[in-house]
Coordinates of C-alpha atoms in Angstrom, one line a residue:
X232 CA -24.0 16.0 -11.5
X233 CA -22.0 19.1 -10.4
X234 CA -23.5 19.3 -6.9
X235 CA -22.7 15.6 -6.2
X236 CA -19.1 16.0 -7.4
X237 CA -18.6 19.2 -5.4
X238 CA -19.8 17.3 -2.3
X239 CA -17.5 14.4 -3.0
X240 CA -14.5 16.8 -3.5
X241 CA -15.3 18.4 -0.1
X242 CA -15.4 15.0 1.6
X243 CA -12.0 14.1 0.0
X244 CA -10.5 17.4 1.0
X245 CA -11.7 16.8 4.6
X246 CA -10.2 13.3 4.5
X247 CA -6.8 14.6 3.3
X248 CA -6.9 17.3 5.9
X249 CA -7.7 14.7 8.6
X250 CA -4.8 12.6 7.5
X251 CA -2.5 15.6 7.8
X252 CA -3.7 16.5 11.3
X253 CA -3.3 12.8 12.5
X254 CA 0.1 12.5 11.0
X255 CA 1.3 15.8 12.6
X256 CA 0.3 14.3 16.0
X257 CA 2.3 11.2 15.6
X258 CA 6.0 10.4 15.1
X259 CA 5.1 9.3 11.5
X260 CA 4.4 12.9 10.5
X261 CA 7.4 14.7 11.9
X262 CA 10.3 12.2 12.4
X263 CA 13.1 13.5 14.7
X264 CA 16.5 13.3 13.2
X265 CA 18.7 15.1 15.6
X266 CA 18.8 18.8 14.9
X267 CA 16.0 18.5 12.2
X268 CA 12.7 16.8 11.6
X269 CA 11.9 14.8 8.5
X270 CA 8.3 14.7 7.4
X271 CA 5.8 12.5 5.5
X272 CA 3.0 15.1 5.4
X273 CA 3.9 16.2 2.0
X274 CA 2.5 12.9 0.6
X275 CA -1.2 13.6 1.3
X276 CA -0.6 17.2 0.2
X277 CA 0.7 16.1 -3.2
X278 CA -2.0 13.5 -3.7
X279 CA -4.7 16.1 -2.8
X280 CA -3.2 18.5 -5.3
X281 CA -3.3 16.0 -8.2
X282 CA -6.7 14.6 -7.4
X283 CA -8.6 17.8 -6.3
X284 CA -6.8 20.7 -8.0
X285 CA -4.3 23.4 -7.1
X286 CA -6.7 25.4 -4.9
X287 CA -7.3 22.3 -2.7
X288 CA -3.6 21.6 -2.8
X289 CA -2.8 25.1 -1.6
X290 CA -5.3 24.7 1.3
X291 CA -3.7 21.4 2.3
X292 CA -0.3 23.0 2.0
X293 CA -1.4 25.8 4.2
X294 CA -2.6 23.2 6.8
X295 CA 0.8 21.5 6.4
X296 CA 2.5 24.8 7.3
X297 CA 0.2 25.4 10.3
X298 CA 1.0 22.0 11.7
X299 CA 4.8 22.7 11.2
X300 CA 4.4 26.0 13.0
X301 CA 2.6 24.3 16.0
X302 CA 5.0 21.4 16.2
X303 CA 8.1 23.6 16.1
X304 CA 6.6 25.9 18.8
X305 CA 5.5 23.2 21.2
X306 CA 8.1 20.5 20.5
X307 CA 11.1 22.4 19.1
X308 CA 14.4 21.1 17.7
X309 CA 17.7 23.0 17.3
X310 CA 16.5 24.6 14.0
X311 CA 12.9 25.3 15.0
X312 CA 13.5 29.1 15.1
X313 CA 13.6 28.8 11.2
X314 CA 9.9 27.8 11.2
X315 CA 8.5 29.5 14.3
X316 CA 8.7 33.1 15.5
X317 CA 7.8 31.8 19.0
X318 CA 11.1 29.9 19.5
X319 CA 14.6 31.2 20.1
X320 CA 17.9 29.4 20.5
X321 CA 20.6 31.3 22.4
X322 CA 20.7 34.7 20.8
X323 CA 18.8 33.7 17.6
X324 CA 15.1 34.1 17.6
X325 CA 12.4 33.4 15.0
X326 CA 10.7 36.3 13.3
X327 CA 8.3 37.2 10.5
X328 CA 10.5 35.5 8.0
X329 CA 10.0 32.3 9.9
X330 CA 6.3 32.4 9.0
X331 CA 7.2 32.9 5.4
X332 CA 9.6 29.9 5.4
X333 CA 7.1 27.8 7.3
X334 CA 4.1 28.5 5.1
X335 CA 5.1 29.5 1.5
X336 CA 7.1 26.4 0.5
X337 CA 4.5 24.1 1.9
X338 CA 1.7 25.9 0.1
X339 CA 3.8 25.6 -3.1
X340 CA 4.1 21.8 -2.4
X341 CA 0.3 21.8 -2.7
X342 CA 0.2 23.9 -5.9
X343 CA 3.2 22.7 -8.1
X344 CA 2.3 19.0 -8.3
X345 CA -1.0 19.8 -10.0
X346 CA 0.6 21.8 -12.8
X347 CA 3.5 19.3 -13.1
X348 CA 1.0 16.5 -13.6
X349 CA -1.0 18.4 -16.2
X350 CA 2.3 19.5 -17.7
X351 CA 3.3 15.9 -18.5
X352 CA 0.4 15.7 -20.9
X353 CA 1.4 19.0 -22.6
X354 CA 5.0 18.0 -22.7
X355 CA 4.2 15.1 -25.0
X356 CA 1.3 17.0 -26.7
X357 CA -1.3 14.7 -25.3
X358 CA -4.8 15.9 -26.2
X359 CA -7.0 12.9 -25.3
X360 CA -6.4 10.1 -22.8
X361 CA -8.1 6.7 -22.6
X362 CA -7.4 4.6 -19.4
X363 CA -8.3 1.0 -18.9
X364 CA -9.4 1.0 -15.3
X365 CA -10.8 -2.4 -14.8
X366 CA -8.2 -3.4 -12.1
X367 CA -8.5 -0.2 -10.0
X368 CA -10.1 -2.2 -7.3
X369 CA -7.7 -5.1 -7.6
X370 CA -10.3 -6.9 -9.8
X371 CA -13.0 -4.5 -11.1
X372 CA -13.6 -0.9 -10.4
X373 CA -15.8 1.1 -8.0
X374 CA -17.5 4.4 -9.1
X375 CA -15.3 6.5 -6.8
X376 CA -12.2 5.0 -8.4
X377 CA -13.5 5.8 -11.8
X378 CA -14.0 9.4 -10.7
X379 CA -10.5 9.5 -9.3
X380 CA -9.1 8.4 -12.7
X381 CA -11.1 11.2 -14.3
X382 CA -9.8 13.7 -11.7
X383 CA -6.3 12.6 -12.6
X384 CA -6.8 13.6 -16.2
X385 CA -8.4 10.7 -18.1
X386 CA -11.0 11.5 -20.8
X387 CA -12.5 8.0 -21.1
X388 CA -12.2 4.9 -18.9
X389 CA -12.5 1.5 -20.5
X390 CA -13.0 -1.9 -18.8
X391 CA -12.7 -5.6 -19.5
X392 CA -13.3 -9.1 -18.2
X393 CA -13.4 -7.9 -14.5
X394 CA -16.2 -5.4 -15.3
X395 CA -18.7 -7.0 -13.0
X396 CA -16.4 -8.0 -10.2
X397 CA -17.6 -4.8 -8.4
X398 CA -21.3 -4.8 -9.2
X399 CA -21.6 -1.3 -7.7
X400 CA -20.3 -0.1 -11.1
X401 CA -23.5 -1.2 -12.9
X402 CA -25.6 1.9 -12.2
X403 CA -22.6 4.1 -12.8
X404 CA -22.1 2.6 -16.3
X405 CA -25.7 3.5 -17.1
X406 CA -25.3 7.1 -15.9
X407 CA -21.8 7.9 -17.1
X408 CA -21.2 7.9 -20.8
X409 CA -17.4 8.4 -20.3
X410 CA -17.0 4.9 -18.8
X411 CA -17.2 2.1 -21.2
X412 CA -17.6 -1.7 -20.9
X413 CA -16.8 -4.1 -23.7
X414 CA -19.3 -3.6 -26.6
X415 CA -19.5 -7.3 -27.4
X416 CA -21.3 -8.1 -24.1
X417 CA -24.9 -8.8 -24.6
X418 CA -27.0 -5.6 -25.0
X419 CA -28.9 -6.5 -21.9
X420 CA -26.1 -5.6 -19.5
X421 CA -25.8 -2.1 -18.2
X422 CA -23.7 0.6 -19.9
X423 CA -22.4 1.1 -23.4
X424 CA -19.4 -0.2 -25.4
X425 CA -18.5 2.9 -27.5
X426 CA -18.9 6.6 -27.3
X427 CA -18.3 9.8 -29.2
X428 CA -16.5 12.6 -27.4
X429 CA -15.3 16.2 -28.0
X430 CA -11.6 16.4 -28.7
X431 CA -9.3 19.4 -29.2
X432 CA -10.0 22.0 -31.9
X433 CA -13.6 20.7 -32.4
X434 CA -12.5 17.1 -33.4
X435 CA -14.9 14.3 -32.7
X436 CA -13.3 11.2 -31.2
X437 CA -14.9 7.8 -31.2
X438 CA -13.8 5.3 -28.6
X439 CA -14.7 1.5 -28.8
X440 CA -14.1 -1.0 -26.0
X441 CA -14.0 -4.7 -27.1
X442 CA -13.1 -8.0 -25.4
X443 CA -11.5 -11.1 -26.8
X444 CA -13.0 -14.5 -26.6
X445 CA -10.0 -16.8 -26.7
X446 CA -9.1 -18.0 -23.1
X447 CA -11.5 -15.3 -21.7
X448 CA -15.2 -15.7 -22.4
X449 CA -16.4 -17.6 -25.4
X450 CA -20.0 -16.5 -24.7
X451 CA -19.2 -13.0 -25.8
X452 CA -20.3 -11.9 -29.3
X453 CA -17.5 -11.9 -31.9
X454 CA -15.3 -8.8 -31.5
X455 CA -14.9 -8.9 -35.3
X456 CA -18.6 -8.8 -35.9
X457 CA -19.1 -6.1 -33.2
X458 CA -16.4 -3.7 -34.4
X459 CA -17.7 -4.1 -38.0
X460 CA -21.2 -3.2 -36.9
X461 CA -20.0 -0.1 -34.9
X462 CA -17.8 1.1 -37.7
X463 CA -20.8 1.0 -40.1
X464 CA -22.7 3.4 -37.9
X465 CA -23.2 6.9 -39.4
X466 CA -22.2 8.7 -36.2
X467 CA -19.0 6.8 -35.9
X468 CA -18.2 7.4 -39.5
X469 CA -18.5 11.1 -38.8
X470 CA -15.7 10.9 -36.2
X471 CA -12.3 12.4 -37.0
X472 CA -10.5 9.9 -34.9
X473 CA -11.5 6.4 -33.8
X474 CA -9.6 4.5 -31.0
X475 CA -10.1 0.9 -30.0
X476 CA -9.2 -0.7 -26.7
X477 CA -9.2 -4.5 -27.3
X478 CA -9.1 -6.3 -23.9
X479 CA -7.9 -9.8 -24.8
X480 CA -5.6 -12.6 -23.7
X481 CA -4.3 -14.1 -27.0
X482 CA -1.8 -12.0 -29.0
X483 CA -3.0 -13.7 -32.2
X484 CA -6.5 -12.5 -31.6
X485 CA -5.3 -9.0 -31.0
X486 CA -3.1 -8.8 -34.1
X487 CA -5.9 -10.3 -36.2
X488 CA -8.3 -7.6 -35.1
X489 CA -5.7 -5.0 -35.7
X490 CA -5.3 -6.1 -39.3
X491 CA -9.1 -6.4 -39.7
X492 CA -9.6 -2.8 -38.6
X493 CA -6.6 -1.5 -40.4
X494 CA -7.4 1.7 -42.3
X495 CA -10.8 2.0 -40.6
X496 CA -9.7 3.2 -37.2
X497 CA -6.9 5.5 -36.1
X498 CA -5.4 3.2 -33.5
X499 CA -6.0 -0.2 -31.8
X500 CA -4.2 -1.1 -28.6
X501 CA -4.5 -4.2 -26.5
X502 CA -4.9 -4.4 -22.7
X503 CA -5.3 -7.2 -20.1
X504 CA -2.0 -9.1 -19.9
X505 CA -0.3 -6.3 -17.8
X506 CA 3.0 -6.8 -19.8
X507 CA 3.8 -4.2 -22.5
X508 CA 4.7 -5.7 -25.9
X509 CA 7.5 -4.3 -28.1
X510 CA 5.5 -4.5 -31.4
X511 CA 4.3 -0.9 -31.7
X512 CA 3.9 -0.1 -35.4
X513 CA 1.9 1.4 -38.1
X514 CA -0.1 -1.2 -39.9
X515 CA -0.1 -1.2 -43.8
X516 CA -3.1 1.2 -44.0
X517 CA -1.9 3.5 -41.3
X518 CA -3.7 2.3 -38.2
X519 CA -1.5 2.6 -35.1
X520 CA -1.1 -0.7 -33.3
X521 CA 0.3 -2.2 -30.0
X522 CA -0.6 -5.7 -28.8
X523 CA -0.5 -4.7 -25.1
X524 CA 0.0 -1.4 -23.4
X525 CA 1.1 -2.9 -20.1
X526 CA 0.0 -1.8 -16.6
X527 CA 0.2 0.8 -14.0
X528 CA 1.4 -0.6 -10.7
X529 CA 4.4 -1.9 -8.6
X530 CA 7.5 -2.9 -10.6
X531 CA 8.6 -5.8 -8.4
X532 CA 5.4 -7.8 -8.7
X533 CA 3.6 -10.5 -10.7
X534 CA 1.0 -8.5 -12.5
X535 CA 0.7 -6.2 -9.4
X536 CA 0.6 -9.0 -6.8
X537 CA 3.3 -10.0 -4.3
X538 CA 5.5 -12.5 -6.1
X539 CA 5.5 -15.0 -3.2
X540 CA 1.7 -15.3 -3.3
X541 CA 1.7 -16.2 -7.0
X542 CA 4.6 -18.6 -6.7
X543 CA 2.8 -20.4 -3.9
X544 CA -0.5 -20.5 -5.9
X545 CA 1.3 -22.0 -8.9
X546 CA 3.2 -24.5 -6.9
X547 CA 0.3 -25.8 -4.7
X548 CA -2.6 -25.2 -7.2
X549 CA -4.5 -23.9 -4.1
X550 CA -6.6 -20.7 -4.0
X551 CA -4.8 -17.7 -2.5
X552 CA -5.9 -14.2 -1.4
X553 CA -4.1 -11.6 -3.5
X554 CA -2.1 -8.9 -1.8
X555 CA -0.7 -6.0 -3.8
X556 CA 3.0 -5.6 -3.9
X557 CA 4.6 -2.5 -2.5
X558 CA 7.5 -0.4 -3.6
X559 CA 8.3 1.7 -6.7
X560 CA 5.6 1.8 -9.4
X561 CA 5.5 2.4 -13.1
X562 CA 3.0 3.6 -15.6
X563 CA 3.0 1.9 -19.0
X564 CA 1.3 3.7 -21.9
X565 CA 1.3 4.3 -25.6
X566 CA 1.1 7.5 -27.5
X567 CA -0.6 7.7 -30.9
X568 CA -0.2 10.7 -33.2
X569 CA -3.0 11.2 -35.7
X570 CA -3.3 13.4 -38.8
X571 CA -6.4 15.6 -38.3
X572 CA -7.5 15.6 -41.9
X573 CA -7.5 11.9 -42.6
X574 CA -7.8 10.5 -39.0
X575 CA -5.0 8.0 -39.8
X576 CA -2.1 7.4 -37.4
X577 CA 1.3 8.9 -38.2
X578 CA 3.3 7.8 -35.2
X579 CA 3.3 5.3 -32.3
X580 CA 5.4 5.7 -29.1
X581 CA 5.5 3.2 -26.3
X582 CA 6.4 4.6 -22.8
X583 CA 7.1 3.2 -19.4
X584 CA 7.2 6.0 -16.8
X585 CA 8.8 5.3 -13.4

């Protein structure tokens, strides 16, 4: 509920503020480079802005400025008069403009990322976003991670074969209708496999989450049977747009379901393999299709994991503890354009953002 989310946001804000204060008290926060100091404090400010909003970002940016003022007054470098009115070098002293230079740019560092991030969606005309979040915790997802994905701009979060690796998600799936688990699990498990949501301009958007059986879990109900049952529902038939996330291993199973649902859904995209496929297309009856959307994570990795760990595991056939690779990351995604009147797809664009 609203009160719980507000409390969680206050706790997150306090954590980001604590990180800023701790960094400012160590050489990691302000790194001496001769006449100037480099800083890493902008990182928690930017993250706080994206996750918590521009007001929280501005507050964190203000705290960033305050730590800069204190550090330049108590531990000055040759250029500290630029940021502190309490320091002078020779005949040059800081003044009121020093406070402006110290605070205003850092507050803007906390404001601008929020609007840039939101602007990316507007730049491409994105009106509704579905994120498969089942590996947010490595394997599985925790409730707080689902909330962070929503805070970052997702409308619906879908899951897959690692749904139950973090059992803490079970109650959350019961309470939150915007987080879906595969619909072809038995009806006795927590949560739901499809939902209907409000889109732009009053549109109703249906989202279906399914999982493949080949090389994953043969005990699941047939995704073909399940999608057919859902699409026959009156409430789904009233939707203007219907999207399907098919979490599956076998490309043949994914393509077969795409053709099976062709003309009955707006778009069907695959997830699970972490590797984006180059077969984005409009199927014969104008359903947008992509076999796999890829992943969000480190570029120099094996499905997000340090390559040497996977190499060792494959060579020795011994279990290994996964550690996530570091370095530059990418975000793979696919954009579907739909015609409002018919709900059919008119365009498919695959993207990899680095």
